[in-house]
Tab-separated table of C-alpha atoms in Angstrom:
chain	number	residue	atom	x	y	z
A	750	MET	CA	0.000	0.000	0.000
A	751	PHE	CA	1.405	3.395	-0.946
A	752	PHE	CA	0.908	6.790	0.684
A	753	ILE	CA	1.094	10.406	-0.456
A	754	GLU	CA	1.518	13.101	2.179
A	755	THR	CA	1.062	16.773	1.352
A	756	ILE	CA	3.284	19.375	2.995
A	757	GLU	CA	1.427	22.674	2.810
A	758	LEU	CA	3.332	25.950	2.466
A	759	ALA	CA	0.331	28.230	2.892
A	760	GLY	CA	2.295	31.478	3.100
A	761	LEU	CA	3.816	30.934	-0.336
A	762	GLY	CA	0.808	29.191	-1.828
A	763	ASN	CA	2.748	26.029	-2.603
A	764	ARG	CA	2.743	22.336	-1.772
A	765	SER	CA	5.480	19.747	-1.465
A	766	TYR	CA	4.920	16.024	-1.275
A	767	LEU	CA	6.274	12.875	0.326
A	768	ALA	CA	5.185	9.641	-1.357
A	769	GLY	CA	6.251	6.106	-0.652
A	770	GLY	CA	5.478	2.568	0.374
A	771	GLU	CA	6.498	0.255	3.176
A	772	ARG	CA	10.157	1.222	3.550
A	773	THR	CA	11.224	3.978	1.173
A	774	ALA	CA	9.857	7.218	-0.239
A	775	VAL	CA	10.416	10.138	-2.589
A	776	ALA	CA	10.229	13.847	-1.678
A	777	VAL	CA	8.931	16.139	-4.429
A	778	ASP	CA	9.839	19.864	-4.612
A	779	PRO	CA	10.783	20.084	-0.919
A	780	PRO	CA	10.779	23.414	0.932
A	781	ARG	CA	14.008	24.864	2.241
A	782	ASP	CA	13.143	24.040	5.852
A	783	VAL	CA	13.504	20.301	5.334
A	784	ASP	CA	12.905	19.318	8.957
A	785	GLN	CA	9.191	18.970	8.317
A	786	VAL	CA	9.867	16.526	5.460
A	787	LEU	CA	12.185	14.525	7.712
A	788	THR	CA	9.534	14.524	10.426
A	789	ALA	CA	6.914	13.210	7.996
A	790	ALA	CA	9.248	10.438	6.852
A	791	ALA	CA	10.064	9.476	10.443
A	792	ARG	CA	6.384	9.362	11.317
A	793	ARG	CA	5.790	7.033	8.374
A	794	GLY	CA	8.818	4.922	9.239
A	795	VAL	CA	10.323	5.273	5.759
A	796	ARG	CA	13.706	6.254	4.365
A	797	ILE	CA	13.809	8.997	1.739
A	798	ALA	CA	15.495	7.297	-1.205
A	799	TYR	CA	14.875	10.019	-3.803
A	800	VAL	CA	14.482	13.776	-3.829
A	801	VAL	CA	13.111	15.184	-7.084
A	802	GLU	CA	12.647	18.661	-8.506
A	803	THR	CA	10.083	19.390	-11.185
A	804	HIS	CA	12.050	22.503	-12.178
A	805	VAL	CA	14.478	25.131	-10.940
A	806	HIS	CA	12.064	27.162	-8.829
A	807	ASN	CA	11.544	30.894	-9.229
A	808	ASP	CA	9.362	31.532	-6.191
A	809	TYR	CA	11.181	29.850	-3.318
A	810	VAL	CA	14.543	28.459	-2.312
A	811	SER	CA	14.533	24.679	-2.584
A	812	GLY	CA	15.517	22.351	0.223
A	813	GLY	CA	16.269	19.543	-2.209
A	814	LEU	CA	20.053	19.725	-2.063
A	815	GLU	CA	20.114	19.810	1.745
A	816	LEU	CA	17.527	17.026	2.048
A	817	ALA	CA	19.506	14.797	-0.302
A	818	ARG	CA	22.680	15.488	1.679
A	819	LEU	CA	21.056	14.686	5.014
A	820	THR	CA	19.362	11.487	3.858
A	821	GLY	CA	21.809	10.180	1.285
A	822	ALA	CA	18.978	10.194	-1.259
A	823	SER	CA	19.570	10.420	-4.993
A	824	TYR	CA	18.843	13.982	-6.106
A	825	LEU	CA	16.922	13.974	-9.384
A	826	VAL	CA	16.885	17.230	-11.363
A	827	PRO	CA	15.669	17.751	-14.961
A	828	GLY	CA	18.600	17.058	-17.253
A	829	GLU	CA	18.352	20.336	-19.168
A	830	ALA	CA	18.360	22.464	-16.020
A	831	ARG	CA	21.590	24.390	-15.589
A	832	VAL	CA	22.662	23.750	-12.010
A	833	ARG	CA	26.061	23.840	-10.368
A	834	PHE	CA	25.963	20.972	-7.889
A	835	ALA	CA	26.125	17.189	-7.951
A	836	HIS	CA	22.844	15.573	-8.977
A	837	THR	CA	21.300	12.847	-11.111
A	838	PRO	CA	19.981	14.312	-14.382
A	839	VAL	CA	16.506	13.114	-15.328
A	840	ARG	CA	15.189	12.832	-18.870
A	841	ASP	CA	11.849	12.037	-20.408
A	842	GLY	CA	10.875	8.425	-19.759
A	843	ASP	CA	13.383	7.743	-16.979
A	844	THR	CA	11.933	5.523	-14.259
A	845	VAL	CA	13.110	4.783	-10.711
A	846	THR	CA	11.788	2.372	-8.102
A	847	VAL	CA	10.503	4.310	-5.125
A	848	ASP	CA	9.597	1.265	-3.008
A	849	ALA	CA	10.215	-2.297	-4.180
A	850	GLY	CA	7.851	-3.890	-1.655
A	851	THR	CA	4.810	-2.057	-3.041
A	852	ARG	CA	6.106	-2.037	-6.633
A	853	LEU	CA	5.959	1.746	-6.537
A	854	THR	CA	7.803	3.566	-9.314
A	855	LEU	CA	8.229	7.120	-10.539
A	856	ARG	CA	8.359	7.973	-14.264
A	857	ALA	CA	9.619	11.296	-15.608
A	858	VAL	CA	7.523	13.082	-18.242
A	859	ALA	CA	8.930	16.144	-19.984
A	860	THR	CA	6.357	18.948	-19.599
A	861	PRO	CA	8.032	22.186	-20.719
A	862	GLY	CA	6.106	25.413	-20.383
A	863	HIS	CA	6.543	26.830	-16.896
A	864	THR	CA	10.259	26.529	-17.639
A	865	PRO	CA	11.944	25.013	-20.709
A	866	HIS	CA	13.210	22.050	-18.674
A	867	HIS	CA	10.087	21.411	-16.583
A	868	THR	CA	9.468	17.745	-15.766
A	869	SER	CA	6.424	16.059	-14.195
A	870	TYR	CA	6.603	12.713	-12.399
A	871	VAL	CA	4.014	9.959	-12.654
A	872	LEU	CA	3.676	7.801	-9.550
A	873	GLN	CA	2.874	4.230	-10.578
A	874	GLU	CA	1.748	1.273	-8.492
A	875	ASP	CA	2.515	-1.964	-10.288
A	876	ARG	CA	3.014	0.168	-13.438
A	877	ALA	CA	-0.493	1.689	-13.185
A	878	PRO	CA	-0.537	5.519	-12.822
A	879	VAL	CA	-2.087	6.668	-9.552
A	880	ALA	CA	-0.875	10.263	-9.336
A	881	VAL	CA	1.192	12.798	-11.219
A	882	PHE	CA	3.346	15.457	-9.580
A	883	THR	CA	2.920	18.349	-11.989
A	884	GLY	CA	4.945	21.108	-10.316
A	885	GLY	CA	4.225	24.233	-12.368
A	886	SER	CA	2.745	22.471	-15.395
A	887	LEU	CA	-0.901	21.366	-15.102
A	888	LEU	CA	-2.430	23.038	-12.037
A	889	ILE	CA	-5.953	23.022	-10.626
A	890	GLY	CA	-7.990	24.744	-13.312
A	891	THR	CA	-5.004	26.544	-14.820
A	892	VAL	CA	-1.285	26.201	-15.563
A	893	GLY	CA	1.938	27.666	-14.240
A	894	ARG	CA	2.842	31.038	-15.689
A	895	PRO	CA	5.263	30.961	-18.652
A	896	ASP	CA	6.850	34.403	-18.226
A	897	LEU	CA	9.367	33.819	-15.435
A	898	VAL	CA	12.353	32.732	-17.519
A	899	GLU	CA	12.922	35.207	-20.357
A	900	PRO	CA	10.447	37.627	-21.968
A	901	ARG	CA	11.361	36.483	-25.470
A	902	LEU	CA	10.430	32.908	-24.522
A	903	THR	CA	7.044	33.685	-22.976
A	904	GLU	CA	4.788	32.953	-25.946
A	905	ARG	CA	6.785	29.870	-26.910
A	906	LEU	CA	6.524	28.537	-23.361
A	907	ALA	CA	2.793	29.321	-23.245
A	908	ARG	CA	2.329	27.133	-26.316
A	909	ALA	CA	4.470	24.470	-24.671
A	910	GLN	CA	2.187	24.587	-21.605
A	911	HIS	CA	-0.769	23.775	-23.845
A	912	ALA	CA	1.069	20.861	-25.448
A	913	SER	CA	2.308	19.529	-22.101
A	914	ALA	CA	-1.179	19.602	-20.594
A	915	HIS	CA	-2.508	17.671	-23.580
A	916	ARG	CA	0.298	15.134	-23.294
A	917	LEU	CA	-0.548	14.443	-19.647
A	918	ALA	CA	-4.249	14.166	-20.438
A	919	ALA	CA	-3.562	11.781	-23.335
A	920	GLU	CA	-1.187	9.497	-21.437
A	921	LEU	CA	-2.873	9.270	-18.035
A	922	PRO	CA	-6.207	7.762	-16.919
A	923	ASP	CA	-8.962	10.129	-15.803
A	924	SER	CA	-8.643	8.811	-12.238
A	925	THR	CA	-5.019	9.955	-11.900
A	926	ALA	CA	-4.650	12.477	-9.084
A	927	VAL	CA	-3.038	15.748	-10.191
A	928	LEU	CA	-0.659	17.015	-7.492
A	929	PRO	CA	0.837	20.408	-8.429
A	930	THR	CA	3.394	22.406	-6.485
A	931	HIS	CA	1.911	25.805	-7.408
A	932	GLY	CA	-1.600	27.163	-7.622
A	933	PHE	CA	-2.680	27.631	-4.007
A	934	GLY	CA	-1.957	31.351	-3.889
A	935	SER	CA	1.493	31.282	-5.464
A	936	PHE	CA	2.352	33.990	-7.986
A	937	CYS	CA	3.885	31.170	-10.071
A	938	SER	CA	0.330	30.239	-11.028
A	939	SER	CA	-1.059	32.040	-14.072
A	940	SER	CA	-4.347	32.582	-12.205
A	941	GLN	CA	-5.887	31.793	-8.836
A	942	VAL	CA	-8.653	29.205	-8.661
A	943	GLU	CA	-10.701	27.492	-6.024
A	944	GLY	CA	-10.279	23.897	-4.928
A	945	GLY	CA	-7.673	21.783	-3.216
A	946	SER	CA	-7.694	18.567	-5.229
A	947	THR	CA	-8.295	17.393	-8.762
A	948	THR	CA	-7.780	14.596	-11.273
A	949	ILE	CA	-6.868	14.310	-14.921
A	950	GLY	CA	-10.533	13.643	-15.717
A	951	ARG	CA	-11.705	16.755	-13.920
A	952	GLU	CA	-9.069	18.923	-15.573
A	953	ARG	CA	-9.993	17.511	-18.956
A	954	THR	CA	-13.368	19.270	-18.675
A	955	ALA	CA	-12.446	22.319	-16.587
A	956	ASN	CA	-8.941	23.471	-17.500
A	957	ASP	CA	-8.599	26.035	-20.301
A	958	ALA	CA	-5.410	24.322	-21.441
A	959	LEU	CA	-7.481	21.224	-22.221
A	960	THR	CA	-10.743	22.793	-23.410
A	961	GLN	CA	-9.450	25.550	-25.699
A	962	ASP	CA	-7.479	25.472	-28.932
A	963	VAL	CA	-3.879	26.562	-28.595
A	964	ASP	CA	-4.271	30.086	-30.036
A	965	THR	CA	-7.269	30.929	-27.849
A	966	PHE	CA	-5.539	29.478	-24.799
A	967	VAL	CA	-2.270	31.330	-25.376
A	968	ALA	CA	-4.028	34.655	-25.964
A	969	GLY	CA	-5.997	34.287	-22.743
A	970	LEU	CA	-2.985	33.121	-20.759
A	971	LEU	CA	-0.784	35.992	-21.857
A	972	ALA	CA	-3.549	38.509	-21.147
A	973	SER	CA	-4.002	37.169	-17.609
A	974	LEU	CA	-0.396	37.413	-16.440
A	975	ASP	CA	0.033	39.540	-13.334
A	976	ASP	CA	2.952	41.294	-11.634
A	977	ILE	CA	6.033	39.230	-10.829
A	978	PRO	CA	7.347	39.563	-7.262
A	979	ALA	CA	10.747	41.263	-7.357
A	980	TYR	CA	12.433	38.621	-5.223
A	981	TYR	CA	11.848	35.981	-7.913
A	982	ALA	CA	14.946	37.390	-9.626
A	983	HIS	CA	17.036	35.971	-6.791
A	984	MET	CA	15.393	32.558	-6.374
A	985	GLY	CA	16.373	30.894	-9.645
A	986	PRO	CA	20.072	31.771	-9.333
A	987	ALA	CA	20.129	30.607	-5.691
A	988	ASN	CA	18.563	27.282	-6.630
A	989	ALA	CA	20.879	26.810	-9.601
A	990	ALA	CA	23.961	27.502	-7.484
A	991	GLY	CA	22.885	25.250	-4.615
A	992	PRO	CA	21.298	26.922	-1.559
A	993	ALA	CA	23.242	27.316	1.664
A	994	VAL	CA	22.311	25.299	4.742
A	995	VAL	CA	19.428	26.811	6.703
A	996	ASP	CA	20.067	28.341	10.126
A	997	LEU	CA	16.868	28.656	12.152
A	998	THR	CA	18.500	29.400	15.502
A	999	PRO	CA	17.057	32.475	17.261
A	1000	PRO	CA	18.567	35.791	16.158
A	1001	ALA	CA	20.302	38.209	18.500
A	1002	MET	CA	17.851	40.101	20.697
A	1003	ALA	CA	17.746	43.877	20.340
A	1004	ASP	CA	16.993	46.325	23.136
A	1005	PRO	CA	15.171	49.645	22.566
A	1006	ASP	CA	18.416	51.532	21.935
A	1007	GLU	CA	19.454	49.086	19.218
A	1008	ILE	CA	16.012	49.175	17.608
A	1009	ALA	CA	16.207	52.982	17.491
A	1010	ALA	CA	19.733	52.851	16.088
A	1011	ARG	CA	18.720	50.440	13.334
A	1012	LEU	CA	15.799	52.659	12.379
A	1013	ALA	CA	18.083	55.696	12.321
A	1014	ALA	CA	20.458	53.812	10.023
A	1015	GLY	CA	17.650	53.248	7.530
A	1016	GLU	CA	17.294	49.542	8.166
A	1017	TRP	CA	13.910	47.823	8.021
A	1018	VAL	CA	12.288	47.124	11.361
A	1019	VAL	CA	9.304	44.850	10.729
A	1020	ASP	CA	6.475	44.444	13.228
A	1021	LEU	CA	4.839	41.018	12.794
A	1022	ARG	CA	1.770	41.636	14.954
A	1023	ASN	CA	-1.701	41.765	13.473
A	1024	ARG	CA	-2.758	45.000	11.817
A	1025	VAL	CA	-5.238	45.970	14.545
A	1026	ALA	CA	-2.568	45.836	17.252
A	1027	PHE	CA	-0.083	47.687	15.048
A	1028	ALA	CA	-2.500	50.519	14.240
A	1029	GLU	CA	-3.256	50.954	17.947
A	1030	GLY	CA	0.405	51.342	18.879
A	1031	HIS	CA	3.829	50.691	17.337
A	1032	VAL	CA	7.407	51.883	17.178
A	1033	ALA	CA	7.504	54.948	14.955
A	1034	GLY	CA	9.245	54.130	11.687
A	1035	SER	CA	8.548	50.395	11.803
A	1036	PHE	CA	6.640	48.572	9.077
A	1037	ASN	CA	3.735	46.180	9.580
A	1038	PHE	CA	3.852	42.821	7.780
A	1039	GLU	CA	1.465	40.484	9.556
A	1040	ALA	CA	2.926	37.095	10.406
A	1041	GLU	CA	-0.465	35.543	9.645
A	1042	GLY	CA	-0.605	37.066	6.157
A	1043	LYS	CA	1.626	36.568	3.117
A	1044	LEU	CA	4.661	37.667	5.094
A	1045	ALA	CA	7.348	36.054	2.953
A	1046	THR	CA	5.834	37.085	-0.375
A	1047	TYR	CA	5.275	40.758	0.387
A	1048	LEU	CA	8.288	41.433	2.592
A	1049	ALA	CA	10.646	39.753	0.138
A	1050	TRP	CA	8.920	41.592	-2.720
A	1051	MET	CA	9.344	45.010	-1.127
A	1052	VAL	CA	12.507	45.074	0.967
A	1053	PRO	CA	15.616	46.230	-0.923
A	1054	TRP	CA	17.425	42.927	-1.434
A	1055	GLY	CA	20.143	42.406	1.166
A	1056	LYS	CA	19.004	45.222	3.468
A	1057	PRO	CA	19.148	44.195	7.162
A	1058	VAL	CA	15.765	43.292	8.660
A	1059	THR	CA	14.907	43.381	12.363
A	1060	LEU	CA	11.802	41.464	13.402
A	1061	LEU	CA	9.473	42.553	16.215
A	1062	ALA	CA	7.191	39.727	17.332
A	1063	GLU	CA	4.629	39.312	20.046
A	1064	SER	CA	6.095	35.941	21.090
A	1065	PRO	CA	9.109	33.676	20.497
A	1066	ALA	CA	6.797	31.279	18.637
A	1067	GLN	CA	5.684	33.995	16.230
A	1068	LEU	CA	9.302	34.987	15.670
A	1069	ALA	CA	10.361	31.404	14.977
A	1070	GLU	CA	7.567	30.864	12.457
A	1071	ALA	CA	8.435	34.119	10.704
A	1072	GLN	CA	12.069	33.044	10.418
A	1073	ARG	CA	10.919	29.792	8.866
A	1074	GLU	CA	8.757	31.645	6.342
A	1075	LEU	CA	11.531	34.034	5.400
A	1076	VAL	CA	14.305	31.475	4.825
A	1077	ARG	CA	12.046	29.925	2.188
A	1078	VAL	CA	12.504	33.071	0.097
A	1079	GLY	CA	16.161	33.688	0.820
A	1080	ILE	CA	15.956	36.116	3.763
A	1081	ASP	CA	18.232	33.898	5.770
A	1082	ARG	CA	18.993	35.653	9.025
A	1083	PRO	CA	17.273	38.589	10.727
A	1084	ALA	CA	19.789	41.222	11.735
A	1085	ALA	CA	18.135	41.271	15.166
A	1086	ALA	CA	14.799	40.654	16.841
A	1087	ALA	CA	12.701	41.512	19.873
A	1088	THR	CA	9.552	40.077	21.387
A	1089	GLY	CA	6.707	41.540	23.421
A	1090	GLY	CA	5.061	44.826	22.458
A	1091	PRO	CA	5.739	48.535	22.025
A	1092	ALA	CA	6.315	48.992	25.744
A	1093	ASP	CA	9.277	46.591	25.445
A	1094	TRP	CA	10.653	48.168	22.260
A	1095	LEU	CA	10.547	51.893	23.068
A	1096	ARG	CA	13.122	53.864	25.021
A	1097	PRO	CA	12.112	55.608	28.255
A	1098	GLY	CA	9.995	58.663	27.516
A	1099	GLU	CA	8.984	57.524	24.040
A	1100	THR	CA	5.337	56.897	23.210
A	1101	PRO	CA	3.898	54.536	20.597
A	1102	ALA	CA	2.855	55.881	17.223
A	1103	SER	CA	-0.633	55.038	15.962
A	1104	PHE	CA	-3.129	55.678	13.182
A	1105	PRO	CA	-6.884	55.098	12.780
A	1106	ARG	CA	-8.609	52.242	10.974
A	1107	ALA	CA	-11.872	52.658	9.091
A	1108	THR	CA	-14.385	51.030	6.755
A	1109	PHE	CA	-15.560	51.992	3.278
A	1110	ALA	CA	-18.721	53.320	4.917
A	1111	ASP	CA	-16.522	55.699	6.935
A	1112	LEU	CA	-14.733	56.727	3.754
A	1113	ALA	CA	-18.051	57.385	1.979
A	1114	GLU	CA	-18.838	60.012	4.608
A	1115	ARG	CA	-15.624	61.906	3.757
A	1116	HIS	CA	-15.084	61.330	0.024
A	1117	PRO	CA	-14.915	63.302	-2.163
A	1118	ASP	CA	-13.209	65.996	-0.111
A	1119	LYS	CA	-10.274	68.188	-1.143
A	1120	ASP	CA	-8.363	67.162	1.983
A	1121	VAL	CA	-8.907	63.407	1.500
A	1122	VAL	CA	-6.700	61.263	-0.747
A	1123	VAL	CA	-7.969	57.766	-1.552
A	1124	LEU	CA	-5.019	55.493	-2.281
A	1125	ASP	CA	-5.648	52.123	-3.939
A	1126	VAL	CA	-2.702	49.734	-3.416
A	1127	ARG	CA	-4.087	46.739	-5.278
A	1128	ARG	CA	-2.417	45.315	-8.378
A	1129	ASP	CA	-3.228	46.634	-11.868
A	1130	SER	CA	-5.379	43.608	-12.682
A	1131	GLU	CA	-7.508	44.103	-9.570
A	1132	ARG	CA	-8.008	47.819	-10.196
A	1133	ALA	CA	-9.091	47.143	-13.781
A	1134	ARG	CA	-12.099	45.253	-12.432
A	1135	GLY	CA	-13.289	48.306	-10.499
A	1136	HIS	CA	-11.917	51.245	-8.526
A	1137	VAL	CA	-13.167	54.106	-6.393
A	1138	GLU	CA	-13.716	57.165	-8.551
A	1139	GLY	CA	-11.015	59.755	-7.991
A	1140	SER	CA	-8.633	57.361	-6.230
A	1141	VAL	CA	-4.879	57.361	-6.724
A	1142	HIS	CA	-3.314	54.050	-7.701
A	1143	ILE	CA	0.101	52.810	-6.557
A	1144	PRO	CA	0.425	49.026	-6.024
A	1145	VAL	CA	1.704	48.226	-2.553
A	1146	HIS	CA	4.861	46.552	-3.847
A	1147	LEU	CA	5.870	49.859	-5.488
A	1148	LEU	CA	4.750	52.254	-2.765
A	1149	HIS	CA	8.017	52.386	-0.803
A	1150	ARG	CA	9.723	53.780	-3.912
A	1151	ARG	CA	6.863	56.110	-4.897
A	1152	ILE	CA	5.636	57.617	-1.642
A	1153	ASP	CA	6.521	61.093	-2.935
A	1154	GLU	CA	3.820	60.628	-5.616
A	1155	VAL	CA	1.031	60.445	-3.025
A	1156	PRO	CA	-0.792	63.813	-3.073
A	1157	ASP	CA	-0.986	66.036	-0.007
A	1158	GLY	CA	-3.877	65.444	2.368
A	1159	GLN	CA	-5.111	62.736	4.694
A	1160	VAL	CA	-4.464	59.412	2.955
A	1161	TRP	CA	-7.197	56.775	3.176
A	1162	VAL	CA	-5.475	53.659	1.897
A	1163	HIS	CA	-7.305	50.504	0.830
A	1164	CYS	CA	-6.679	47.169	-0.891
A	1165	ALA	CA	-9.026	44.221	-1.433
A	1166	GLY	CA	-9.292	43.012	2.144
A	1167	GLY	CA	-7.138	45.015	4.553
A	1168	MET	CA	-3.757	43.271	4.779
A	1169	ARG	CA	-1.956	45.212	2.058
A	1170	ALA	CA	-3.636	48.439	3.163
A	1171	ALA	CA	-2.071	47.869	6.583
A	1172	VAL	CA	1.361	47.431	5.023
A	1173	ALA	CA	0.874	50.596	2.985
A	1174	ALA	CA	-0.437	52.532	5.978
A	1175	SER	CA	2.644	51.588	7.958
A	1176	LEU	CA	4.917	52.823	5.158
A	1177	LEU	CA	3.024	56.112	4.929
A	1178	ASP	CA	2.966	56.517	8.711
A	1179	ALA	CA	6.732	55.944	8.843
A	1180	ALA	CA	7.123	58.651	6.205
A	1181	GLY	CA	5.215	61.087	8.404
A	1182	ARG	CA	1.952	61.120	6.480
A	1183	ASP	CA	-1.501	61.463	8.048
A	1184	VAL	CA	-2.981	58.064	7.186
A	1185	VAL	CA	-6.169	56.055	7.716
A	1186	ALA	CA	-6.120	52.305	7.013
A	1187	VAL	CA	-9.332	51.099	5.378
A	1188	ASP	CA	-9.693	47.639	6.893
A	1189	ASP	CA	-12.585	46.383	4.790
A	1190	THR	CA	-13.358	44.268	1.732
A	1191	PHE	CA	-13.505	46.122	-1.571
A	1192	GLU	CA	-16.956	44.669	-2.286
A	1193	ALA	CA	-18.228	46.972	0.479
A	1194	ALA	CA	-17.144	50.146	-1.350
A	1195	GLU	CA	-20.062	50.420	-3.755
A	1196	LYS	CA	-22.533	49.227	-1.139
A	1197	ALA	CA	-21.344	52.072	1.080
A	1198	GLY	CA	-22.293	54.594	-1.588
A	1199	LEU	CA	-18.876	55.189	-3.187
A	1200	THR	CA	-18.794	55.446	-6.976
A	1201	VAL	CA	-16.876	52.515	-8.439
A	1202	ARG	CA	-15.590	52.810	-12.008
A	1203	THR	CA	-14.174	50.166	-14.327
A	1204	ALA	CA	-12.510	52.556	-16.769
């Protein structure tokens, strides 16, 4: 009897997998913090015999090299991938035995599109396909985006995605479980869809790559592509070179004087508490990236790469989890950290900074007004579907470089649900602006009486 265990990376919107039989197993697209994969294997009582990568990842640092080193597993990487470390190159049709006792094998299937070298892996029990690990190829209701490698290759890779999806659908039974790495909130997915599980049969009737002709599919795919997080530029090279060993030991603790000195030096001091607590009181100059939100994605997207980051957390547990999230995207060691609350982080005589929170109904009572600036920090694609009339638009991931473009007045900043508005409000507050964080869903804007335009 075989098993497949999913390792959820909710913050990044990805999944990794451990699959095996009675004694041995394979790890697919493992995260950088490999201890959770090792824990899953120990709980199952299996040895990890193989570690496989579907592609050189652009959205996170892989733990594959470290996991292979720790376990002695064979490290399987697509043969056309350009990497600079010892590995076993995999080519289309290659098969390995995952567990002899259950006659469990893994067969490589070339599925270019997300990257030129992308490879999927079909898990077979007694040579019958039971699941396919599709990485960034066939996802739930969509495919992995084709524009992360080289702009001149984007259309060619989009066409390859269509062909790869059709190859999988032609070669595999409808009952085959489709187990992608991306598509659960990751920006590596070409679009975001609902659902946590699927099969080849279900995708055959629901996935545009399988229901549309290639020209229609490619046109729609290219039109749907969204912003690329800036930190992606650093992930591929790190994975190709071979990531360094992770260090998750607690960082050095900073006292109020050190926190103040780091702020004065222009370093990033990041408060991990929830946005309500931050708005009520925080260290002036600090930025709010909620630990419970997409911390790794947005912090890595916005922080100047390599700039020291100090983390302020409400507890050691919150700090430890944030460290774990951040190493997955290459922010390896916080420069310093502190736990508690503003009272623990401020020097004697200092008082916490704060700013108000509001709803769209509150905004409707004030807008339009010559002294009120409505700032929309959603992405271009979100704004195109509707925006508050008269609002200024600067996506949150660009705001720290464009704060000077925000007009004078009290800034009421909103996003789609409140998290990114809180990040933006913290940036504006640190810059000395009079800011109100609209902590509300955008669907409430029109209901509150605000005029929403789509052009």
